Each structure stands twice: as structure tokens, then as C-alpha cells.
């Protein structure tokens, strides 16, 4: 397994290049997706000054959180079952997978303070992917007005499984456009300034299309 510091050098240079190609001039934050690695390896991530960590199971997140120092910023990136909300909602800093009213209702009930949420969109329409369709995103966000514990910081998506770069790019640029539409609504609970998109194989494209959070697993920690 390569050292994280070495992986990071390559990733950072790709990020810098992609930012130059982006017309948005945005800041980009790396979320190290540690769902498949040990606490030991996760500690190596923190030692390299990457403090944003992504997990997709309550058990994995809670176990790592207990063993690691409190500098980490925790992102829950997986689909979250309603019955598991109470286990994690007060342990995380960001939720990337808000995709239904029943989940919002449970968060409202269980959260002790407002939670920074990304609405997950399935822009490509791939059946295997979670998330709201393009058309559903804005009505869903508008329906959250009465929820005091939910703050919509941005939109999240996963690109389809394809080698075709133009298809991936279109998904990311569609999400960017949708995010701008939400910003224009000027909803106090939905500033929606962030875009969580791009993984190991497509983060450069995502940054070129406006990503502000990229979720990197294998290329960084694998
Ligand atoms: C696993 C996962 C990632 C990271 O994927 P890599 O291809 O390993 O970089 C990013 N986002 C989500 C939602 C994931 O489940």
C-alpha cells in the first residue's frame, strides 16, 4: 500500500490543475473516504492534515470516532436508514444523503442542533443510484421550510458507471446548474453553496464543473 503522503501529492496536483480549468474559482475540500480502511490507516490520513473523513455505515463511523482524536470532521456519505438516524445524527458534521421526507422528519425529531445536509440527486437517472430526480430536488427543498434542524448546504451526486467522460461531465454540470437554481430561491435554510461530487475516478472533471467537496477513497487510502 502506498503512503498516503505520496498519493496526496498526485491528487493535489490534479486538483490544482482542475481548479485552473474551472471557471468558478471555487475552493475544493478533500473528503477522505475511509469506509474500507482501518482506524490505523485513517489516522495516517489525519497525520497528513486531511481532517474531513467520510464513512457510509453508522458502526464504522462511531468506531473510528471513538478511537481517533477530535480534530476530524465527519461526513456521512451513505444512504441512511431512517431507523439508524438516532445512532449517528448527533455525531456527524455533514450528511450527504438527504433524499426523502421520511429521513428529514426523523432528523428533525432526533437532532439536537441543525445538521448540515446535502440533498442527494440522481441526475443521471441510473436505477441503481439513490437520490432524487432532477425535477424532484427543488420541490423537496421547498418542502423543508418548517424543519428547524435541517440546513441545506449543497447538493450531492454520484456519476454513472461509464467510461464516457462527456456523460460524466454532463451529470456534474447539470448538478451545478441545479445548485444555482436553488441559490436563486434565497431560502434562509438552504444557502446551497456547496457541491459534493467527484470520486477517485472522476474528481478532476467534477472540479472543472464546480465541485467544492470531492469524496476520495481508493486513490487516497486504497
Ligand atoms: C465509496 C464512496 C466514495 C469513494 O469512492 P472511490 O471510488 O473509492 O473514491 C465516494 N462517495 C460515496 C458516496 C461512496 O460510497
Coordinates of C-alpha atoms and ligand atoms in Angstrom, one line a residue:
X1 CA 0.0 0.0 0.0
X2 CA 1.4 3.4 -1.0
X3 CA 1.9 6.0 1.6
X4 CA -0.9 8.5 1.9
X5 CA 1.5 11.4 1.6
X6 CA 2.6 10.0 -1.8
X7 CA -1.0 9.6 -3.0
X8 CA -1.8 13.0 -1.8
X9 CA 1.0 14.6 -3.9
X10 CA -0.6 13.3 -7.1
X11 CA -4.1 14.1 -6.1
X12 CA -3.2 17.6 -5.0
X13 CA -1.5 18.3 -8.4
X14 CA -4.6 17.0 -10.2
X15 CA -6.8 19.2 -8.1
X16 CA -4.6 22.3 -8.7
X17 CA -4.8 21.6 -12.5
X18 CA -8.5 21.1 -12.4
X19 CA -9.1 24.3 -10.4
X20 CA -7.3 26.2 -13.1
X21 CA -9.6 24.7 -15.7
X22 CA -12.7 25.6 -13.6
X23 CA -14.5 28.8 -14.4
X24 CA -16.0 29.0 -10.9
X25 CA -12.7 29.8 -9.0
X26 CA -14.0 27.7 -6.1
X27 CA -12.2 26.3 -3.1
X28 CA -12.1 22.5 -3.0
X29 CA -12.1 20.3 0.1
X30 CA -11.0 16.7 0.1
X31 CA -13.1 14.3 2.0
X32 CA -11.1 11.1 2.6
X33 CA -13.5 8.2 2.3
X34 CA -12.2 5.8 4.9
X35 CA -15.2 3.3 4.8
X36 CA -13.0 0.5 3.6
X37 CA -9.9 1.0 5.7
X38 CA -8.7 0.6 9.3
X39 CA -8.6 3.2 12.1
X40 CA -4.8 2.9 11.8
X41 CA -4.9 3.9 8.1
X42 CA -7.4 6.7 8.9
X43 CA -5.0 8.0 11.5
X44 CA -2.4 8.3 8.7
X45 CA -4.9 10.5 6.8
X46 CA -5.2 12.9 9.8
X47 CA -1.4 12.9 10.1
X48 CA -1.4 14.4 6.6
X49 CA -3.6 17.2 7.6
X50 CA -6.7 15.9 5.9
X51 CA -9.4 16.3 8.5
X52 CA -12.6 15.7 6.6
X53 CA -13.5 12.0 6.8
X54 CA -16.3 10.1 5.0
X55 CA -18.0 7.0 6.3
X56 CA -21.1 5.2 5.0
X57 CA -22.0 3.0 8.0
X58 CA -23.0 4.1 11.4
X59 CA -20.9 1.3 13.0
X60 CA -17.7 2.3 11.1
X61 CA -18.1 6.0 11.8
X62 CA -18.8 5.5 15.5
X63 CA -15.9 3.0 16.0
X64 CA -13.4 5.3 14.3
X65 CA -14.7 8.4 16.0
X66 CA -14.2 6.8 19.4
X67 CA -10.6 5.9 18.6
X68 CA -9.4 9.0 16.8
X69 CA -8.8 12.5 18.1
X70 CA -11.5 15.1 17.8
X71 CA -9.9 17.1 15.0
X72 CA -11.7 15.1 12.5
X73 CA -14.8 16.5 10.7
X74 CA -17.3 13.7 10.0
X75 CA -19.2 13.3 6.8
X76 CA -21.9 10.6 6.5
X77 CA -21.9 9.7 2.8
X78 CA -24.0 6.6 2.5
X79 CA -27.7 6.1 2.3
X80 CA -29.0 6.4 5.8
X81 CA -31.8 4.1 7.0
X82 CA -34.4 6.0 9.0
X83 CA -34.1 3.7 12.0
X84 CA -30.4 4.4 12.2
X85 CA -30.7 8.2 12.3
X86 CA -30.6 8.4 16.1
X87 CA -27.3 6.5 16.2
X88 CA -25.4 9.0 14.1
X89 CA -27.2 12.2 13.6
X90 CA -25.6 14.0 16.6
X91 CA -22.2 12.5 15.8
X92 CA -21.7 13.9 12.4
X93 CA -20.8 17.3 10.9
X94 CA -22.3 16.8 7.4
X95 CA -24.9 14.4 5.9
X96 CA -24.5 13.9 2.1
X97 CA -27.5 11.7 1.5
X98 CA -30.7 13.5 2.4
X99 CA -33.1 12.1 -0.2
X100 CA -36.6 11.7 1.3
X101 CA -39.1 13.3 3.5
X102 CA -39.2 10.4 6.0
X103 CA -35.5 10.9 6.6
X104 CA -35.9 14.7 7.1
X105 CA -38.7 14.0 9.6
X106 CA -36.6 11.6 11.6
X107 CA -33.7 14.1 11.6
X108 CA -36.0 16.8 12.8
X109 CA -37.0 14.6 15.7
X110 CA -33.6 13.3 16.7
X111 CA -31.1 16.1 16.0
X112 CA -30.1 18.3 19.0
X113 CA -28.9 21.1 16.7
X114 CA -29.2 22.0 13.0
X115 CA -27.4 19.5 10.7
X116 CA -25.6 20.5 7.5
X117 CA -27.2 18.4 4.8
X118 CA -26.6 17.8 1.1
X119 CA -29.6 16.8 -0.9
X120 CA -28.6 13.7 -2.9
X121 CA -29.7 13.9 -6.5
X122 CA -29.7 11.1 -9.1
X123 CA -29.2 13.4 -12.1
X124 CA -28.2 10.5 -14.5
X125 CA -31.4 8.6 -13.7
X126 CA -29.5 5.4 -13.2
X127 CA -31.7 3.0 -11.4
X128 CA -29.0 1.7 -9.1
X129 CA -28.3 5.1 -7.7
X130 CA -30.0 6.7 -4.7
X131 CA -31.3 10.2 -4.8
X132 CA -34.0 12.5 -6.1
X133 CA -34.5 13.1 -9.8
X134 CA -33.7 16.5 -11.2
X135 CA -37.3 17.5 -11.1
X136 CA -37.8 16.5 -7.5
X137 CA -34.9 18.4 -6.0
X138 CA -36.4 21.9 -5.8
X139 CA -39.9 20.9 -4.6
X140 CA -38.3 18.7 -2.0
X141 CA -36.0 21.6 -0.7
X142 CA -39.0 24.0 -0.7
X143 CA -40.9 21.5 1.4
X144 CA -38.3 21.7 4.2
X145 CA -39.1 25.2 5.3
X146 CA -40.6 24.2 8.7
X147 CA -37.7 21.9 9.6
X148 CA -35.5 23.8 12.1
X149 CA -32.8 21.1 12.3
X150 CA -32.1 20.9 8.6
X151 CA -29.8 23.2 6.8
X152 CA -29.3 22.6 3.1
X153 CA -25.6 23.4 2.4
X154 CA -25.5 21.9 -1.0
X155 CA -26.3 19.1 -3.5
X156 CA -24.6 15.8 -3.9
X157 CA -24.4 13.3 -6.7
X158 CA -22.6 10.2 -7.9
X159 CA -21.6 10.0 -11.6
X160 CA -22.9 7.0 -13.6
X161 CA -20.6 4.0 -14.2
X162 CA -19.3 4.8 -17.6
X163 CA -16.0 5.4 -19.4
X164 CA -17.7 8.1 -21.4
X165 CA -16.2 11.3 -20.0
X166 CA -18.8 13.5 -21.7
X167 CA -21.7 11.7 -19.9
X168 CA -20.0 12.2 -16.6
X169 CA -19.3 15.8 -17.3
X170 CA -22.9 16.4 -18.2
X171 CA -24.1 14.9 -14.9
X172 CA -21.8 17.2 -13.0
X173 CA -22.7 20.4 -15.0
X174 CA -26.4 19.6 -14.6
X175 CA -25.9 19.4 -10.8
X176 CA -24.1 22.7 -10.9
X177 CA -27.0 24.3 -12.7
X178 CA -29.5 22.9 -10.3
X179 CA -27.4 24.2 -7.4
X180 CA -27.5 27.7 -8.9
X181 CA -31.3 27.4 -9.2
X182 CA -31.6 26.6 -5.5
X183 CA -29.3 29.5 -4.6
X184 CA -31.6 31.9 -6.5
X185 CA -34.5 30.8 -4.4
X186 CA -32.8 32.6 -1.5
X187 CA -34.2 30.3 1.1
X188 CA -32.7 31.1 4.5
X189 CA -32.4 27.4 5.4
X190 CA -30.9 26.5 2.0
X191 CA -27.9 28.6 1.1
X192 CA -26.9 25.6 -1.1
X193 CA -23.4 27.0 -1.8
X194 CA -21.7 23.6 -1.9
X195 CA -21.4 20.8 -4.4
X196 CA -20.4 17.3 -3.3
X197 CA -19.3 15.5 -6.4
X198 CA -16.3 13.6 -7.8
X199 CA -14.7 10.3 -6.6
X200 CA -11.3 8.7 -7.3
X201 CA -12.0 8.2 -11.0
X202 CA -13.7 11.5 -11.8
X203 CA -12.8 14.2 -9.3
X204 CA -10.9 16.3 -11.8
X205 CA -13.9 16.5 -14.1
X206 CA -16.1 17.3 -11.0
X207 CA -13.8 20.2 -10.0
X208 CA -13.8 21.6 -13.5
X209 CA -17.6 21.6 -13.3
X210 CA -17.7 23.3 -9.9
X211 CA -17.3 20.7 -7.1
X212 CA -16.4 22.2 -3.7
X213 CA -16.2 18.8 -1.9
X214 CA -14.7 15.8 -3.5
X215 CA -15.1 12.3 -1.9
X216 CA -11.9 10.3 -2.5
X217 CA -11.5 6.7 -1.3
X218 CA -9.3 4.3 -3.3
X219 CA -7.0 6.9 -4.9
X220 CA -6.0 8.2 -1.5
X221 CA -6.3 5.4 1.1
X222 CA -6.7 2.3 -1.0
Ligands
LIG1 C1 -17.1 4.8 -1.6 C2 -17.7 6.1 -1.9 C3 -16.8 7.1 -2.4 C4 -15.4 6.9 -2.7 O1 -15.2 6.1 -3.8 P1 -13.7 5.9 -4.5 O2 -14.1 5.5 -5.9 O3 -13.1 4.8 -3.7 O4 -13.0 7.2 -4.4 C5 -17.4 8.4 -2.6 N1 -18.7 8.6 -2.4 C6 -19.5 7.7 -2.0 C7 -21.0 8.0 -1.8 C8 -19.1 6.4 -1.7 O5 -19.9 5.5 -1.3

